[in-house]
Short mmCIF file of C-alpha atoms in Angstrom, two decimals:
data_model
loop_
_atom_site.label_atom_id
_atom_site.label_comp_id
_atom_site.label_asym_id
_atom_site.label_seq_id
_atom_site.Cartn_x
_atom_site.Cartn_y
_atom_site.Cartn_z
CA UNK A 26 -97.04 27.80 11.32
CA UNK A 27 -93.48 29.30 11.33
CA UNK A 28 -94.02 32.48 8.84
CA UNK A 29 -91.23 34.32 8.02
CA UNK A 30 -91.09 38.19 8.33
CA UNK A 31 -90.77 38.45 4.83
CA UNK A 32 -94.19 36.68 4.47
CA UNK A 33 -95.84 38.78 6.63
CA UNK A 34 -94.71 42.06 4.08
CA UNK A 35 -96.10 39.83 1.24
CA UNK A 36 -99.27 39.70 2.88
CA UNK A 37 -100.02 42.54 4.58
CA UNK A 38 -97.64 45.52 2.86
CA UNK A 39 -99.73 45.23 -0.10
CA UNK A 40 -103.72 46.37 1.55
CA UNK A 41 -103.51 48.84 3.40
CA UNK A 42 -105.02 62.72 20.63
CA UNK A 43 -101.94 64.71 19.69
CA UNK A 44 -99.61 62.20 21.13
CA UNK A 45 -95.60 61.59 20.48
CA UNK A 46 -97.12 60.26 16.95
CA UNK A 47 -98.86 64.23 15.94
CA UNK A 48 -101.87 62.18 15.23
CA UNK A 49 -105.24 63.06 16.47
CA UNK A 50 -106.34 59.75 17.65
CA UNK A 51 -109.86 60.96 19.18
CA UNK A 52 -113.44 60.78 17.48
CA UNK A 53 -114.55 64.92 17.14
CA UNK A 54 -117.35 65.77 15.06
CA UNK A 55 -120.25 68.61 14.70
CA UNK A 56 -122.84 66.18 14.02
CA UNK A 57 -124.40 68.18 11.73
CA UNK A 58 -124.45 68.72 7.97
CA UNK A 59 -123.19 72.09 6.83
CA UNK A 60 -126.13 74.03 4.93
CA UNK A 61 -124.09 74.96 2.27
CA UNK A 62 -122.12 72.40 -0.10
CA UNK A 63 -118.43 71.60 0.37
CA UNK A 64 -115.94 73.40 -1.70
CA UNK A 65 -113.52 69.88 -2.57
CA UNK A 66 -110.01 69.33 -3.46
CA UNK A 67 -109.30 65.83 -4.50
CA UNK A 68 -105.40 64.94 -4.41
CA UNK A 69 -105.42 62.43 -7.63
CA UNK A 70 -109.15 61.52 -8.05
CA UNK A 71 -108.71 59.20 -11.13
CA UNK A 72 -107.46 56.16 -10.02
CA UNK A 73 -109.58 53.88 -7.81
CA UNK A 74 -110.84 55.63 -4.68
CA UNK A 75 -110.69 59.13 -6.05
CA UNK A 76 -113.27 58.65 -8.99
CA UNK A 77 -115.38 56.45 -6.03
CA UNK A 78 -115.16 59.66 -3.79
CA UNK A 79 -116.43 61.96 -6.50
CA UNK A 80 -119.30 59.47 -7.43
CA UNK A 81 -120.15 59.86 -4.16
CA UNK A 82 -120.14 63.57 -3.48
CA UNK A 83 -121.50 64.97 -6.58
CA UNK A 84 -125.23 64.22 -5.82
CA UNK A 85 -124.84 65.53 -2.54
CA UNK A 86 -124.43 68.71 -4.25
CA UNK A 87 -121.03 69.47 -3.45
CA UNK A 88 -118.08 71.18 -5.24
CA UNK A 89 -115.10 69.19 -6.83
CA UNK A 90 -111.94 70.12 -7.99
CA UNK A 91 -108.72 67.28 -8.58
CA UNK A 92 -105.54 68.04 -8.64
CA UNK A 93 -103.08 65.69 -10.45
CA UNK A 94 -100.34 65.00 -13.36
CA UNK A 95 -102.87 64.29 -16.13
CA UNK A 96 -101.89 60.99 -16.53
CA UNK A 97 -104.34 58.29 -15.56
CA UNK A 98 -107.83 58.61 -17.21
CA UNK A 99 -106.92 62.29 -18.66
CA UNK A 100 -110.36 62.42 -20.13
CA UNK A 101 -112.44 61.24 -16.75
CA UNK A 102 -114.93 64.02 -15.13
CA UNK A 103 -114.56 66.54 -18.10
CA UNK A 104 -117.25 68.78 -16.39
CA UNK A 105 -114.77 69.13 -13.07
CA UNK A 106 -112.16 71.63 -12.03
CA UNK A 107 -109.14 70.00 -13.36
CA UNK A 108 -105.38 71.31 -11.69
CA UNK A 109 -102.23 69.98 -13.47
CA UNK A 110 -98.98 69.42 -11.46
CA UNK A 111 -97.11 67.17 -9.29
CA UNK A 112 -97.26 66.27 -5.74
CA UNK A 113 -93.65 66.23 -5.85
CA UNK A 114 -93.00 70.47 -5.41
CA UNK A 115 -89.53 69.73 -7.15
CA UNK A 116 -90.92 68.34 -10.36
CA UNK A 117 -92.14 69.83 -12.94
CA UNK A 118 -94.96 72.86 -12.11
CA UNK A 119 -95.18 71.10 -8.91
CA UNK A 120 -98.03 72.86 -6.58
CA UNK A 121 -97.99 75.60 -8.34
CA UNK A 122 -101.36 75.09 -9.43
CA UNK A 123 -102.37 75.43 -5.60
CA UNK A 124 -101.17 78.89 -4.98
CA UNK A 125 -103.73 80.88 -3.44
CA UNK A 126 -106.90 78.15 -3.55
CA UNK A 127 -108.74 77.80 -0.82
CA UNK A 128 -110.67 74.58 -0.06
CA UNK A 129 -113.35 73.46 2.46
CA UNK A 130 -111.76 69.97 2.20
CA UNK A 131 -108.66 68.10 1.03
CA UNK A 132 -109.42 64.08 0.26
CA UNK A 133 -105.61 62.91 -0.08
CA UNK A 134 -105.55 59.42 -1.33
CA UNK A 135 -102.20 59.60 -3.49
CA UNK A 136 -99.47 60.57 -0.48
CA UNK A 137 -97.19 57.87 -0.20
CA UNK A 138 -93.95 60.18 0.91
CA UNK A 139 -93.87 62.51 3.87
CA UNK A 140 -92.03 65.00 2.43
CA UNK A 141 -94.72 65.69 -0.36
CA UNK A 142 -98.11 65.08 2.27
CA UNK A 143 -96.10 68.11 4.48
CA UNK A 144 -95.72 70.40 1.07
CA UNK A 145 -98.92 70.09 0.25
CA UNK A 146 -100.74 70.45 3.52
CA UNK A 147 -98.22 73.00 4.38
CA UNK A 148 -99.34 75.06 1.48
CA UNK A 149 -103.31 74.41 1.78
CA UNK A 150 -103.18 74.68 5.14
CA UNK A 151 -101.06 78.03 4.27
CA UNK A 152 -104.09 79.46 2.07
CA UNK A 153 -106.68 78.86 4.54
CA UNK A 154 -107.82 75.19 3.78
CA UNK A 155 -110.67 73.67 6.69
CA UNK A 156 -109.95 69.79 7.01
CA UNK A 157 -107.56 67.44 5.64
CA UNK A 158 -108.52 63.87 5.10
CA UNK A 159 -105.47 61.46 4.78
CA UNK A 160 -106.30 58.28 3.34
CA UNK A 161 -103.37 55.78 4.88
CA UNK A 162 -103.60 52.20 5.14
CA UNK A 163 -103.74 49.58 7.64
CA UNK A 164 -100.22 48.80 7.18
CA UNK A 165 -99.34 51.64 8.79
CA UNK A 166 -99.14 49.42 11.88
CA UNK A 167 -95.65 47.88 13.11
CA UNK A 168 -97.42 44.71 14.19
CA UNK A 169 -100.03 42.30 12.61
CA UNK A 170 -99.49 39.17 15.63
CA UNK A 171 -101.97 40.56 17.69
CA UNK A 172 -105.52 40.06 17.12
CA UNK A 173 -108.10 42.55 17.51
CA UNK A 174 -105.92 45.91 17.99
CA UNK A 175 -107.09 49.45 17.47
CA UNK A 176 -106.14 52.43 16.56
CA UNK A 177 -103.31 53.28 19.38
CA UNK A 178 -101.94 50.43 18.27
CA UNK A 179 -97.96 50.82 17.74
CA UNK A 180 -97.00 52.60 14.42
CA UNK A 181 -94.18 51.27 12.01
CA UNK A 182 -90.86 52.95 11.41
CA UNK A 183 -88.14 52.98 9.33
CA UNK A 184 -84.29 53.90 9.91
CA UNK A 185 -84.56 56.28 7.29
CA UNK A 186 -87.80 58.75 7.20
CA UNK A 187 -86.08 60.77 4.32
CA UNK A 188 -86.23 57.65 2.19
CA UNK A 189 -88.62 57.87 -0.78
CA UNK A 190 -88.61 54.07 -2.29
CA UNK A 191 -91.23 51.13 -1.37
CA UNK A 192 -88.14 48.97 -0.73
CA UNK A 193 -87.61 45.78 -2.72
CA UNK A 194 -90.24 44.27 -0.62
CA UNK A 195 -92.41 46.92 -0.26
CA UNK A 196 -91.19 47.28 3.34
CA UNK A 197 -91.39 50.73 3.27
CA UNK A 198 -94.56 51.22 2.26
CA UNK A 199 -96.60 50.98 5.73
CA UNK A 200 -93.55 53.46 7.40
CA UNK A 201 -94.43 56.26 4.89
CA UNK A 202 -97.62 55.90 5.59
CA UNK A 203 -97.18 56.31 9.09
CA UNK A 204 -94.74 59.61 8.46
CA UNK A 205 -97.27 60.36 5.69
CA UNK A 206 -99.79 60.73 8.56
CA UNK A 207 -97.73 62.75 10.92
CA UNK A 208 -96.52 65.42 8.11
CA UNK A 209 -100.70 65.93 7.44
CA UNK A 210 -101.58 66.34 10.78
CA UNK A 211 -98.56 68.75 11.49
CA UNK A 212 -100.00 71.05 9.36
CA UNK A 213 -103.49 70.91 10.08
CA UNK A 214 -103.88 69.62 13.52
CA UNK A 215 -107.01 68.94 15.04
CA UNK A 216 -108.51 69.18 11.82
CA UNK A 217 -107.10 65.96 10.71
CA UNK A 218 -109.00 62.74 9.98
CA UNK A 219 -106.71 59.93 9.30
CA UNK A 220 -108.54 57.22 7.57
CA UNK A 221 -106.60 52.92 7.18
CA UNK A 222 -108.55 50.93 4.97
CA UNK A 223 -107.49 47.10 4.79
CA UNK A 224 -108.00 46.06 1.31
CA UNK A 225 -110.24 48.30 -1.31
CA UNK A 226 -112.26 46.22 -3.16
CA UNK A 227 -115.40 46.70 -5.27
CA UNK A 228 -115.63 47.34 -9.40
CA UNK A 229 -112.92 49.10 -10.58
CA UNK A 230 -109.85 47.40 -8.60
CA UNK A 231 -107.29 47.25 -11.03
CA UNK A 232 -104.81 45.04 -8.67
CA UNK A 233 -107.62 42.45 -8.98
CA UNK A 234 -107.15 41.04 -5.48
CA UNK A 235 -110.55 40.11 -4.39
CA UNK A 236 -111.60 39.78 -7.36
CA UNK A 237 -109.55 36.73 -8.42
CA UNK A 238 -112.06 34.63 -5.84
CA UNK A 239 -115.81 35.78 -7.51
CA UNK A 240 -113.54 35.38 -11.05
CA UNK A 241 -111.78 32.01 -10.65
CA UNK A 242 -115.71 30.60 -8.68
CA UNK A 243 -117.50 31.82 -11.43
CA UNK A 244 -115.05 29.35 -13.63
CA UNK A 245 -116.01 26.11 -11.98
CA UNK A 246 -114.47 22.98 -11.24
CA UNK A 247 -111.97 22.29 -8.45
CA UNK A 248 -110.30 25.13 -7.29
CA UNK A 249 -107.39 25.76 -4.17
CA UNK A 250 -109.14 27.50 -1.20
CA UNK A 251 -106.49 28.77 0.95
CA UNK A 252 -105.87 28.33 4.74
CA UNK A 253 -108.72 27.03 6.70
CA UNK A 254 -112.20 28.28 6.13
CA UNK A 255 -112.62 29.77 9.50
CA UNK A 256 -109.49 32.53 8.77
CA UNK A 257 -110.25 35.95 9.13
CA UNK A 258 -110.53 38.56 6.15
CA UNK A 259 -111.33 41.94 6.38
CA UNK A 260 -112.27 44.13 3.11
CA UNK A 261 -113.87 46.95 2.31
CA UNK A 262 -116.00 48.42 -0.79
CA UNK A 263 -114.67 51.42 -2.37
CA UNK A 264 -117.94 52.43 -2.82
CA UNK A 265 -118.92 52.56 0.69
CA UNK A 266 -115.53 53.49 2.27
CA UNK A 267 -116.08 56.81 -0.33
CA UNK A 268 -119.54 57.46 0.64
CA UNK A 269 -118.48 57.65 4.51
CA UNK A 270 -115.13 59.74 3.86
CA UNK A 271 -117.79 62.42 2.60
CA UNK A 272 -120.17 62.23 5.38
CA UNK A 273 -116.68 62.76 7.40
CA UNK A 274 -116.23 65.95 5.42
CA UNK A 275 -120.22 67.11 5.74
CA UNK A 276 -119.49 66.36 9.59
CA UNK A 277 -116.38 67.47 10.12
CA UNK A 278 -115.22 65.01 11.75
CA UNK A 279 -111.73 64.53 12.43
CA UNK A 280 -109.66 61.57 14.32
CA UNK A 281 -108.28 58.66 13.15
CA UNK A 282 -110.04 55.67 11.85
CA UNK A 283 -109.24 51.70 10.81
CA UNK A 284 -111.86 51.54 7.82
CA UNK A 285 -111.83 47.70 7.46
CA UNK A 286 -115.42 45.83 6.85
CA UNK A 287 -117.50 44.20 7.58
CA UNK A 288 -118.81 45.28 10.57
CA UNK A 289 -118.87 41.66 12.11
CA UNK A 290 -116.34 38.98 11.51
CA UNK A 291 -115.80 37.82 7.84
CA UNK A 292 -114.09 34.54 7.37
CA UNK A 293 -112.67 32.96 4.59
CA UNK A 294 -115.32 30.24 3.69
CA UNK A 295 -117.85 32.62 3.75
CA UNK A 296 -116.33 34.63 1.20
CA UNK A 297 -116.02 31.83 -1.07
CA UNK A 298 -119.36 30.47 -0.21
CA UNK A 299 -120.79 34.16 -1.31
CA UNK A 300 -119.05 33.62 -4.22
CA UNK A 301 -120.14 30.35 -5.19
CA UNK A 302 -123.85 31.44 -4.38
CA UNK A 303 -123.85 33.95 -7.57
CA UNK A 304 -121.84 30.90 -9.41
CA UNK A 305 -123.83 29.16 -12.55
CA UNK A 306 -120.94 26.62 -12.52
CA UNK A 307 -120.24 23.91 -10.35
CA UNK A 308 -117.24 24.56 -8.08
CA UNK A 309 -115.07 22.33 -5.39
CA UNK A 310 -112.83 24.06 -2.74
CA UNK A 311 -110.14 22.25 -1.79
CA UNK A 312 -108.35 23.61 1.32
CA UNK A 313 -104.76 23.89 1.54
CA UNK A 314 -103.62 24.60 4.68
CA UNK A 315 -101.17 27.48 5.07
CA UNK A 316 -97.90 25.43 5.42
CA UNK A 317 -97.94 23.38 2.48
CA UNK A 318 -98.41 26.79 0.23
CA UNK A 319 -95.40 28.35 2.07
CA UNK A 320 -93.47 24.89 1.03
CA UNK A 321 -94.70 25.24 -2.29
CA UNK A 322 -94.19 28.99 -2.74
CA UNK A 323 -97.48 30.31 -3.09
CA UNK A 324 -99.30 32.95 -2.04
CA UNK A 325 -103.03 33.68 -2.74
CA UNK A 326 -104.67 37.28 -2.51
CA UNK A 327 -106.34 39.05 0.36
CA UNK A 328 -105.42 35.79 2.67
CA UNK A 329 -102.95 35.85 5.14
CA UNK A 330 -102.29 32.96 7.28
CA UNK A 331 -104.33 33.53 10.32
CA UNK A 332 -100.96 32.55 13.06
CA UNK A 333 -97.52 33.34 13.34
CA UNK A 334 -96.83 37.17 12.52
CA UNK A 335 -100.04 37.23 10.39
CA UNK A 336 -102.17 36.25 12.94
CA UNK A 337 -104.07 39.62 13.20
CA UNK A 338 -104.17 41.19 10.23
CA UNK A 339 -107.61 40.63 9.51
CA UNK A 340 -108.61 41.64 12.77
CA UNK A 341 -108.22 44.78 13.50
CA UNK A 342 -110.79 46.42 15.01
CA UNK A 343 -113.26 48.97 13.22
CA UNK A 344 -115.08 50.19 16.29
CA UNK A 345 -114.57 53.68 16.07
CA UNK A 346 -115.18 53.81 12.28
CA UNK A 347 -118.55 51.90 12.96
CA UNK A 348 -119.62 54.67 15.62
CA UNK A 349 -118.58 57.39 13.37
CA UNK A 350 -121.25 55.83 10.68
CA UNK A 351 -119.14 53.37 8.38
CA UNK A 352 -121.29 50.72 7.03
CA UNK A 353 -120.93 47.81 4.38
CA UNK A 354 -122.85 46.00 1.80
CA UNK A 355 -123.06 42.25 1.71
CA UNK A 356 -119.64 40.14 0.92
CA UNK A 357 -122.20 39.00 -2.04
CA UNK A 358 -123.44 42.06 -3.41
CA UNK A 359 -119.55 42.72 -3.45
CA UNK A 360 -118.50 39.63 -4.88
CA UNK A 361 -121.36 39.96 -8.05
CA UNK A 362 -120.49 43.55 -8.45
CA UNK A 363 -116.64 43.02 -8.33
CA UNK A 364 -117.55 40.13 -11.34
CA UNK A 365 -119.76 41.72 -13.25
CA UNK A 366 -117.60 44.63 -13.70
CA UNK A 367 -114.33 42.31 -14.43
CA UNK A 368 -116.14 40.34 -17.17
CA UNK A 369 -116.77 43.79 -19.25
CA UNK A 370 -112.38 44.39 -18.72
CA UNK A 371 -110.96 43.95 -21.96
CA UNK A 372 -108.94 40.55 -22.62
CA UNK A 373 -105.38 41.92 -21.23
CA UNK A 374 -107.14 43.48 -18.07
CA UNK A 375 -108.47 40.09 -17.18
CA UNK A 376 -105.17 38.44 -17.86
CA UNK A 377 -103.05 40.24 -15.17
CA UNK A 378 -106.20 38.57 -12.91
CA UNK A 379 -105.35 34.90 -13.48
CA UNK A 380 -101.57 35.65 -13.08
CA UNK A 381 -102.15 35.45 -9.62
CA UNK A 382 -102.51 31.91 -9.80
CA UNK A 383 -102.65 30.88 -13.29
CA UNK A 384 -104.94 27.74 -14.19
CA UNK A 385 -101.12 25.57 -15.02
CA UNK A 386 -100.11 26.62 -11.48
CA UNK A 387 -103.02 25.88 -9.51
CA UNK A 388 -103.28 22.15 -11.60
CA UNK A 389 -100.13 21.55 -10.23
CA UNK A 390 -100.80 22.81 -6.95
CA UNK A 391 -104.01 20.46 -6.58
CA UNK A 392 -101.83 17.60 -7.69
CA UNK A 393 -99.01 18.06 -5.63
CA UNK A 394 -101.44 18.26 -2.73
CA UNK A 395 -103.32 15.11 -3.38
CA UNK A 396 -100.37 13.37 -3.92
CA UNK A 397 -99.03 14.08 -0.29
CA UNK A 398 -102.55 13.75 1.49
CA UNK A 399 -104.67 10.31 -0.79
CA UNK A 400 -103.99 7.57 0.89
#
């Protein structure tokens, strides 16, 4: 399959050693829990990951503060440390609300430009702040061809580091990331752990993109399974990637990390089949290979054609996040968790889910598909 670069954005722009990069690339940790609990600075904390983080760390005993504009979910955590501002130091309060704090650890999972990472790991860093957790994103990566790549894998870049826009494509987005990564570990060093998910997924993802395949199962009937059932995916649960970011933390232990799941290979059919297993309804997958939904326009979410550009995207390897003690539920338990919480969404939540492939768009799909391949 010929897929164009623009394709490949689609796809993949969308998840997810102090070398001439400033990132610690190495695997350094104390191995041992500290005795006393963590003093924690969340950087947002109430979208997706950040509330997941603070599920996680509050039985463990440990102190939580979140910084952020008061925007999403004002009224979340009410018995935490709230800080107003803006990550953006020329807006507003800005960090203000920083001066002077002092924090054990800093979860950032809201930096998306460089310039606002360095001023606010500049400034913690500045007040006597331990370890800085960056939470990037596999996209960071300038290539996706190659299957099974690491970590030293070659970063993206961008003409323009000073730019602060995703780029009408989202183009941008895996550069600043990558710059994103360097300002945090300028700052803090050694005492940097650089995180990449692939795609969050779990109860609670408002971009619905796993979540369309337990939703649209659960509906029945004959349905467009995309690709070939052998292609690779790789996701991850937000619930377990934020359980291991705060045994990081307890560990301190820094380096950089691809946090994709699971921790063997995941294909396509055997997501679906998970699906299908928690499924009442009776359900037919009918594969389309990856060609005839470029011809037709459409793309379907977490896939990505498994040649061409795409070809290893879902394969990058999770080795090192493995060793460091990442591990991952069942694609089922995540598939009935993912559905039962969409089904409790109100009406317009679930909605934006089938505009992914609404039911007119896939009928016409099927048809136009049968009608090139029935004899």
């Amino acid at each position: 399959m010929n897929t164009s670069r623009r394709d490949v954005l689609r796809y993949t722009a969308a998840a997810g050693a102090l070398g001439a990069s400033g990132l610690v690339l190495g695997c350094a940790s104390t191995k041992a829990h500290r005795s006393k609990p963590l003093d924690i600075l969340i950087l947002g904390g109430t979208g997706f990951l950040g509330p997941a983080i603070v599920e996680a760390a509050k039985p463990r005993g440990h102190k939580l503060t979140l910084f952020n504009r008061g925007k999403t979910k004002p009224g979340l955590f009410p018995e935490l440390e709230k800080l107003q501002g803006d990550r953006d130091p020329k807006k507003g309060e800005g960090l203000e609300a920083l001066e002077g704090r002092k924090f054990d650890v800093v979860f950032d999972d809201c930096g998306y430009y460089p310039r606002m990472v360095a001023a606010s790991a500049e400034l913690l860093k500045k007040n006597g702040s331990g370890h800085y957790v960056y939470i990037s994103s596999i996209s960071c990566y300038a290539e996706n061809d190659k299957v099974g790549l690491d970590e030293t894998a070659r970063l993206a870049t961008m003409d323009d580091p000073t730019l602060e826009t995703m780029g009408d494509q989202f183009q941008h987005y895996g550069p600043l990331k990558a710059l994103c990564e360097q300002a945090a570990a300028t700052s803090f060093g050694e005492a940097t752990t650089i995180v990449r998910p692939g795609y969050i997924v779990g109860p609670g993802d408002w971009t619905h993109r796993f979540t369309y395949w337990p939703a649209r199962v659960a509906k029945g009937g004959e349905m467009v399974a995309p690709g070939n059932p052998s292609d690779p995916i790789q996701i991850i649960d937000v619930r377990d990637l934020a359980e291991w970011l705060v045994r990081l933390a307890e560990e301190r232990t820094y380096g950089t990390f691809n946090a994709c799941g699971p921790a063997n290979k995941l294909s396509m059919g055997e997501v679906l089949d998970a699906c299908k297993a928690n499924s009442k309804n009776d359900v037919r997958f009918t594969w389309i290979d990856a060609d005839f939904l470029a011809k037709q326009g459409v793309g379907l979410p977490i896939w990505a054609p498994s040649t061409g550009e795409s070809a290893g995207f879902h394969t990058w390897s999770n080795a090192r996040a493995v060793k460091a003690g990442l591990k991952f539920r069942p694609v089922g338990t995540i598939a009935k968790d993912a559905l039962a919480w969409f089904v409790e969404q109100p009406e317009d939540v679930q909605q934006k889910l089938w505009a992914q492939l609404s039911p007119e768009a896939e009928a016409k799909l099927l048809e136009a598909w049968h009608a090139e391949h029935t004899g």
